[in-house]
mmCIF file of C-alpha atoms in Angstrom:
data_model
loop_
_atom_site.group_PDB
_atom_site.id
_atom_site.type_symbol
_atom_site.label_atom_id
_atom_site.label_comp_id
_atom_site.label_asym_id
_atom_site.label_seq_id
_atom_site.Cartn_x
_atom_site.Cartn_y
_atom_site.Cartn_z
ATOM 1 C CA SER A 1 36.847 5.445 -25.025
ATOM 2 C CA LYS A 2 34.242 5.861 -22.268
ATOM 3 C CA LYS A 3 36.307 8.593 -20.646
ATOM 4 C CA ASN A 4 36.850 10.718 -23.733
ATOM 5 C CA PRO A 5 33.672 11.895 -25.510
ATOM 6 C CA ALA A 6 35.727 13.738 -28.133
ATOM 7 C CA THR A 7 37.469 10.503 -29.100
ATOM 8 C CA ARG A 8 34.131 8.727 -29.484
ATOM 9 C CA ARG A 9 32.763 11.560 -31.579
ATOM 10 C CA ASN A 10 35.837 11.718 -33.801
ATOM 11 C CA ALA A 11 35.685 7.970 -34.361
ATOM 12 C CA ALA A 12 32.029 8.260 -35.273
ATOM 13 C CA VAL A 13 32.775 11.124 -37.636
ATOM 14 C CA SER A 14 35.481 9.081 -39.336
ATOM 15 C CA LEU A 15 33.151 6.158 -39.895
ATOM 16 C CA TYR A 16 30.383 8.431 -41.067
ATOM 17 C CA ASN A 17 32.699 10.124 -43.535
ATOM 18 C CA LEU A 18 33.518 6.748 -45.073
ATOM 19 C CA ALA A 19 30.019 6.671 -46.416
ATOM 20 C CA ASN A 20 29.006 10.296 -46.687
ATOM 21 C CA SER A 21 26.659 9.738 -49.587
ATOM 22 C CA GLU A 22 22.968 8.945 -49.834
ATOM 23 C CA ALA A 23 23.579 5.556 -51.413
ATOM 24 C CA LYS A 24 26.306 4.298 -49.082
ATOM 25 C CA TYR A 25 25.468 5.511 -45.583
ATOM 26 C CA ALA A 26 23.054 2.789 -44.418
ATOM 27 C CA GLU A 27 25.057 0.180 -46.333
ATOM 28 C CA MET A 28 28.244 1.133 -44.483
ATOM 29 C CA LEU A 29 26.589 0.922 -41.095
ATOM 30 C CA SER A 30 25.228 -2.532 -41.846
ATOM 31 C CA GLU A 31 28.754 -3.826 -42.529
ATOM 32 C CA TYR A 32 30.143 -2.996 -39.072
ATOM 33 C CA GLY A 33 29.700 -5.078 -35.947
ATOM 34 C CA PRO A 34 26.977 -4.129 -33.462
ATOM 35 C CA GLN A 35 29.307 -2.481 -30.949
ATOM 36 C CA VAL A 36 30.928 -0.084 -33.423
ATOM 37 C CA LYS A 37 27.619 0.527 -35.106
ATOM 38 C CA LEU A 38 25.935 1.428 -31.817
ATOM 39 C CA ILE A 39 28.702 3.883 -30.902
ATOM 40 C CA VAL A 40 28.281 5.658 -34.228
ATOM 41 C CA LEU A 41 24.507 5.818 -34.049
ATOM 42 C CA VAL A 42 24.394 7.120 -30.484
ATOM 43 C CA GLU A 43 26.943 9.815 -31.278
ATOM 44 C CA ILE A 44 24.943 10.944 -34.301
ATOM 45 C CA ILE A 45 21.586 11.250 -32.537
ATOM 46 C CA GLY A 46 23.121 12.717 -29.383
ATOM 47 C CA GLY A 47 23.831 16.232 -30.600
ATOM 48 C CA ASP A 48 23.002 18.985 -33.057
ATOM 49 C CA GLU A 49 26.536 19.583 -34.265
ATOM 50 C CA THR A 50 25.910 20.657 -37.838
ATOM 51 C CA LEU A 51 29.642 20.566 -38.483
ATOM 52 C CA PHE A 52 29.515 16.765 -38.270
ATOM 53 C CA TRP A 53 25.961 15.595 -39.025
ATOM 54 C CA ASP A 54 23.049 16.680 -41.156
ATOM 55 C CA ALA A 55 19.332 16.005 -40.751
ATOM 56 C CA LYS A 56 19.486 12.958 -43.011
ATOM 57 C CA ALA A 57 22.257 11.427 -40.909
ATOM 58 C CA LYS A 58 20.184 11.820 -37.741
ATOM 59 C CA ARG A 59 17.093 10.363 -39.393
ATOM 60 C CA THR A 60 19.042 7.372 -40.705
ATOM 61 C CA ALA A 61 20.750 6.834 -37.348
ATOM 62 C CA ALA A 62 17.456 6.942 -35.471
ATOM 63 C CA GLU A 63 15.943 4.395 -37.840
ATOM 64 C CA GLN A 64 18.980 2.134 -37.547
ATOM 65 C CA LEU A 65 18.805 2.259 -33.741
ATOM 66 C CA PHE A 66 15.170 1.242 -33.827
ATOM 67 C CA ASN A 67 15.977 -1.628 -36.186
ATOM 68 C CA MET A 68 18.677 -2.811 -33.776
ATOM 69 C CA SER A 69 16.242 -2.628 -30.866
ATOM 70 C CA VAL A 70 13.800 -5.023 -32.501
ATOM 71 C CA SER A 71 16.491 -7.534 -33.343
ATOM 72 C CA ASP A 72 16.061 -11.057 -32.010
ATOM 73 C CA ASP A 73 19.827 -11.505 -31.673
ATOM 74 C CA PRO A 74 20.685 -12.032 -27.966
ATOM 75 C CA GLU A 75 24.099 -10.373 -28.296
ATOM 76 C CA THR A 76 22.611 -7.263 -29.873
ATOM 77 C CA MET A 77 19.992 -7.081 -27.138
ATOM 78 C CA LYS A 78 22.648 -7.407 -24.450
ATOM 79 C CA LEU A 79 24.710 -4.677 -26.078
ATOM 80 C CA LEU A 80 21.764 -2.284 -26.128
ATOM 81 C CA MET A 81 20.856 -3.052 -22.537
ATOM 82 C CA ASP A 82 24.446 -2.570 -21.380
ATOM 83 C CA THR A 83 24.960 0.803 -23.083
ATOM 84 C CA PRO A 84 23.694 3.642 -20.847
ATOM 85 C CA ALA A 85 24.680 6.198 -23.498
ATOM 86 C CA LEU A 86 21.837 4.863 -25.632
ATOM 87 C CA LEU A 87 19.251 5.912 -23.049
ATOM 88 C CA ASP A 88 20.933 9.309 -22.715
ATOM 89 C CA GLY A 89 20.821 9.754 -26.485
ATOM 90 C CA LEU A 90 17.141 8.848 -26.704
ATOM 91 C CA VAL A 91 16.273 11.291 -23.918
ATOM 92 C CA TYR A 92 18.260 13.989 -25.696
ATOM 93 C CA VAL A 93 16.332 13.443 -28.931
ATOM 94 C CA LEU A 94 12.917 13.448 -27.242
ATOM 95 C CA SER A 95 13.786 16.605 -25.301
ATOM 96 C CA SER A 96 15.490 18.393 -28.180
ATOM 97 C CA THR A 97 14.312 21.442 -30.029
ATOM 98 C CA GLY A 98 17.367 21.476 -32.299
ATOM 99 C CA ASN A 99 17.034 22.136 -36.002
ATOM 100 C CA LEU A 100 18.298 18.681 -36.944
ATOM 101 C CA THR A 101 15.890 16.783 -34.702
ATOM 102 C CA SER A 102 12.754 16.249 -36.747
ATOM 103 C CA VAL A 103 9.522 14.718 -35.482
ATOM 104 C CA GLU A 104 10.381 11.618 -37.515
ATOM 105 C CA VAL A 105 13.658 11.233 -35.607
ATOM 106 C CA GLN A 106 11.824 11.701 -32.324
ATOM 107 C CA MET A 107 9.241 9.086 -33.272
ATOM 108 C CA TYR A 108 11.987 6.544 -33.910
ATOM 109 C CA ALA A 109 13.591 7.493 -30.591
ATOM 110 C CA ALA A 110 10.315 7.083 -28.713
ATOM 111 C CA ALA A 111 9.733 3.666 -30.266
ATOM 112 C CA THR A 112 13.268 2.595 -29.373
ATOM 113 C CA LEU A 113 12.822 3.761 -25.783
ATOM 114 C CA ARG A 114 9.582 1.789 -25.556
ATOM 115 C CA ARG A 115 11.447 -1.247 -26.815
ATOM 116 C CA MET A 116 14.093 -0.759 -24.111
ATOM 117 C CA ALA A 117 11.305 -0.783 -21.535
ATOM 118 C CA GLU A 118 10.217 -4.145 -22.893
ATOM 119 C CA ILE A 119 13.605 -5.801 -22.433
ATOM 120 C CA ILE A 120 15.139 -4.037 -19.418
ATOM 121 C CA TYR A 121 13.694 -4.895 -16.034
ATOM 122 C CA HIS A 122 14.784 -5.374 -12.434
ATOM 123 C CA PRO A 123 17.420 -6.440 -11.404
ATOM 124 C CA HIS A 124 19.349 -5.474 -14.542
ATOM 125 C CA PRO A 125 21.917 -2.745 -13.699
ATOM 126 C CA SER A 126 20.447 -0.451 -16.380
ATOM 127 C CA HIS A 127 16.940 -0.603 -14.939
ATOM 128 C CA PRO A 128 17.233 2.521 -12.708
ATOM 129 C CA MET A 129 18.676 4.430 -15.678
ATOM 130 C CA LEU A 130 15.740 3.337 -17.828
ATOM 131 C CA LEU A 131 13.247 4.540 -15.229
ATOM 132 C CA ARG A 132 14.981 7.906 -14.953
ATOM 133 C CA ALA A 133 15.018 8.205 -18.751
ATOM 134 C CA LEU A 134 11.268 7.568 -18.958
ATOM 135 C CA MET A 135 10.555 10.098 -16.224
ATOM 136 C CA LYS A 136 12.424 12.798 -18.156
ATOM 137 C CA VAL A 137 10.311 12.502 -21.302
ATOM 138 C CA ILE A 138 6.689 12.284 -20.144
ATOM 139 C CA SER A 139 5.936 15.404 -22.181
ATOM 140 C CA TRP A 140 6.285 13.305 -25.350
ATOM 141 C CA THR A 141 2.696 12.565 -26.399
ATOM 142 C CA LYS A 142 2.888 12.640 -30.195
ATOM 143 C CA THR A 143 2.960 8.849 -29.998
ATOM 144 C CA PRO A 144 1.940 6.659 -27.039
ATOM 145 C CA ASP A 145 5.340 4.956 -26.809
ATOM 146 C CA VAL A 146 6.518 6.585 -23.569
ATOM 147 C CA ALA A 147 3.191 5.979 -21.850
ATOM 148 C CA GLN A 148 3.226 2.386 -23.101
ATOM 149 C CA ALA A 149 6.684 1.984 -21.603
ATOM 150 C CA PHE A 150 5.386 2.893 -18.139
ATOM 151 C CA ASP A 151 2.520 0.428 -18.533
ATOM 152 C CA MET A 152 4.939 -2.272 -19.648
ATOM 153 C CA GLN A 153 7.179 -1.682 -16.637
ATOM 154 C CA ALA A 154 4.186 -1.900 -14.290
ATOM 155 C CA SER A 155 3.158 -5.209 -15.845
ATOM 156 C CA PHE A 156 6.342 -7.074 -14.936
ATOM 157 C CA PRO A 157 5.965 -9.394 -11.918
ATOM 158 C CA GLY A 158 7.652 -7.956 -8.842
ATOM 159 C CA HIS A 159 7.955 -4.472 -10.278
ATOM 160 C CA ALA A 160 5.254 -2.844 -8.155
ATOM 161 C CA GLN A 161 7.511 -2.504 -5.114
ATOM 162 C CA ILE A 162 10.364 -1.241 -7.286
ATOM 163 C CA LEU A 163 8.276 1.396 -9.028
ATOM 164 C CA VAL A 164 6.348 2.822 -6.083
ATOM 165 C CA ASN A 165 9.570 3.164 -4.095
ATOM 166 C CA PHE A 166 11.523 4.744 -6.965
ATOM 167 C CA GLU A 167 11.849 8.439 -6.179
ATOM 168 C CA GLY A 168 9.411 10.517 -8.205
ATOM 169 C CA MET A 169 7.899 7.603 -10.114
ATOM 170 C CA LEU A 170 4.367 7.793 -8.684
ATOM 171 C CA ASP A 171 4.306 11.553 -9.218
ATOM 172 C CA THR A 172 5.470 11.109 -12.809
ATOM 173 C CA MET A 173 2.884 8.458 -13.647
ATOM 174 C CA SER A 174 0.197 10.638 -12.119
ATOM 175 C CA GLU A 175 1.324 13.669 -14.102
ATOM 176 C CA LEU A 176 1.125 11.566 -17.256
ATOM 177 C CA THR A 177 -2.610 11.109 -16.651
ATOM 178 C CA MET A 178 -2.991 14.882 -16.831
ATOM 179 C CA VAL A 179 -1.012 15.647 -19.991
ATOM 180 C CA GLU A 180 -2.606 17.715 -22.723
ATOM 181 C CA GLY A 181 -2.348 17.685 -26.491
ATOM 182 C CA ASP A 182 -3.523 15.655 -29.465
ATOM 183 C CA GLY A 183 -2.122 12.393 -28.130
ATOM 184 C CA ALA A 184 -3.216 12.963 -24.536
ATOM 185 C CA PRO A 185 -6.212 10.573 -24.392
ATOM 186 C CA ILE A 186 -4.292 7.448 -25.377
ATOM 187 C CA CYS A 187 -1.278 8.404 -23.238
ATOM 188 C CA ARG A 188 -3.636 8.981 -20.313
ATOM 189 C CA ALA A 189 -5.156 5.544 -20.885
ATOM 190 C CA TYR A 190 -1.774 3.808 -20.658
ATOM 191 C CA ALA A 191 -0.797 5.820 -17.580
ATOM 192 C CA LEU A 192 -4.035 4.856 -15.853
ATOM 193 C CA SER A 193 -3.429 1.245 -16.794
ATOM 194 C CA ALA A 194 0.019 1.390 -15.209
ATOM 195 C CA ILE A 195 -1.341 2.914 -11.993
ATOM 196 C CA GLU A 196 -4.122 0.325 -11.840
ATOM 197 C CA ARG A 197 -1.571 -2.493 -12.235
ATOM 198 C CA LEU A 198 0.373 -1.134 -9.267
ATOM 199 C CA SER A 199 -2.753 -0.771 -7.156
ATOM 200 C CA MET A 200 -3.540 -4.459 -7.653
ATOM 201 C CA VAL A 201 -0.608 -5.340 -5.395
ATOM 202 C CA PRO A 202 -1.878 -5.045 -1.795
ATOM 203 C CA GLU A 203 1.580 -4.384 -0.341
ATOM 204 C CA VAL A 204 2.008 -1.097 -2.217
ATOM 205 C CA ARG A 205 -1.454 0.361 -1.676
ATOM 206 C CA PRO A 206 -0.568 2.110 1.619
ATOM 207 C CA ILE A 207 2.258 3.916 -0.177
ATOM 208 C CA MET A 208 0.083 4.900 -3.116
ATOM 209 C CA VAL A 209 -2.818 6.196 -1.041
ATOM 210 C CA LYS A 210 -0.467 8.508 0.840
ATOM 211 C CA ASN A 211 0.795 10.034 -2.397
ATOM 212 C CA GLU A 212 -1.101 13.283 -2.914
ATOM 213 C CA THR A 213 -0.327 13.462 -6.630
ATOM 214 C CA VAL A 214 -1.758 9.993 -7.242
ATOM 215 C CA MET A 215 -4.979 10.733 -5.399
ATOM 216 C CA MET A 216 -5.353 14.172 -6.995
ATOM 217 C CA ALA A 217 -4.783 12.756 -10.487
ATOM 218 C CA LEU A 218 -7.316 9.960 -10.033
ATOM 219 C CA THR A 219 -9.878 12.389 -8.661
ATOM 220 C CA ARG A 220 -9.311 14.834 -11.495
ATOM 221 C CA VAL A 221 -9.524 12.153 -14.181
ATOM 222 C CA SER A 222 -12.746 10.814 -12.665
ATOM 223 C CA TYR A 223 -14.361 14.175 -13.531
ATOM 224 C CA ILE A 224 -13.316 14.068 -17.192
ATOM 225 C CA GLY A 225 -16.388 13.851 -19.382
ATOM 226 C CA ARG A 226 -18.347 16.501 -17.536
ATOM 227 C CA ASP A 227 -16.425 19.044 -19.610
ATOM 228 C CA GLU A 228 -17.512 19.119 -23.256
ATOM 229 C CA ASN A 229 -13.888 19.543 -24.336
ATOM 230 C CA GLU A 230 -12.673 16.347 -22.690
ATOM 231 C CA ARG A 231 -13.596 12.709 -23.059
ATOM 232 C CA LEU A 232 -12.603 9.594 -21.121
ATOM 233 C CA ASP A 233 -12.998 6.165 -22.669
ATOM 234 C CA GLU A 234 -14.993 3.589 -20.741
ATOM 235 C CA ALA A 235 -12.014 1.314 -20.109
ATOM 236 C CA SER A 236 -10.077 4.168 -18.505
ATOM 237 C CA ARG A 237 -13.084 5.194 -16.458
ATOM 238 C CA ALA A 238 -13.366 1.632 -15.150
ATOM 239 C CA ARG A 239 -9.652 1.619 -14.283
ATOM 240 C CA VAL A 240 -10.033 4.804 -12.273
ATOM 241 C CA LYS A 241 -12.951 3.361 -10.310
ATOM 242 C CA THR A 242 -11.110 0.102 -9.619
ATOM 243 C CA THR A 243 -7.922 1.882 -8.567
ATOM 244 C CA LEU A 244 -9.770 4.249 -6.234
ATOM 245 C CA LYS A 245 -11.619 1.309 -4.702
ATOM 246 C CA TYR A 246 -8.349 -0.472 -3.951
ATOM 247 C CA LEU A 247 -6.666 2.619 -2.537
ATOM 248 C CA VAL A 248 -9.577 3.877 -0.438
ATOM 249 C CA ALA A 249 -9.787 0.421 1.158
ATOM 250 C CA ALA A 250 -6.124 0.806 2.177
ATOM 251 C CA MET A 251 -6.743 4.055 4.082
#
């Protein structure tokens, strides 16, 4: 029931309890149809209710969701694309600090979200929800999946107008170029790639050049390398120069 979260959770608990053993859990899930299976998996990853799930259940559910996302079955793909609760669940996992949400679970969630960005694009009804989901989790840098998702979205034909006019998107992409942490350099590279892709479309350059966060981020990144603690790869440096050239010409 879409209108009754408790009913969905109770149904998921019932199915989970059918196979509440190490040997049977994944086997049970594989026997159910995609729709029921997806409901169960989303409910499991979407909360830290220790009364119902344990860490192993969340890890298994996250892995199963990723496996579904890389399926080549058109019906499974359609189901994933048409289930907004999936995006909500993935955002929850990547934003969670709960005891049951391990880094392994988050890595599966990030990979699944990246996969959603590969198959959901305008004008699919879930596309705005996907963009909002990505914008909520830019702090995830342990893997480059979220940054890759932005780059993927920017690569789709016709997406430049959609992205630059989506509230907060340019600011978010720009902020992603300035993240810190162990995975920052590769995430920065994908973010810069996404911004460069957008700048290649002449129609959106006037919008981009008026965005203070975009211009500040590009300027800041162009100085990376003068500080001994920071490095910028040559490909990223070239992207910054190309993007600035396009945008300055649009002033």
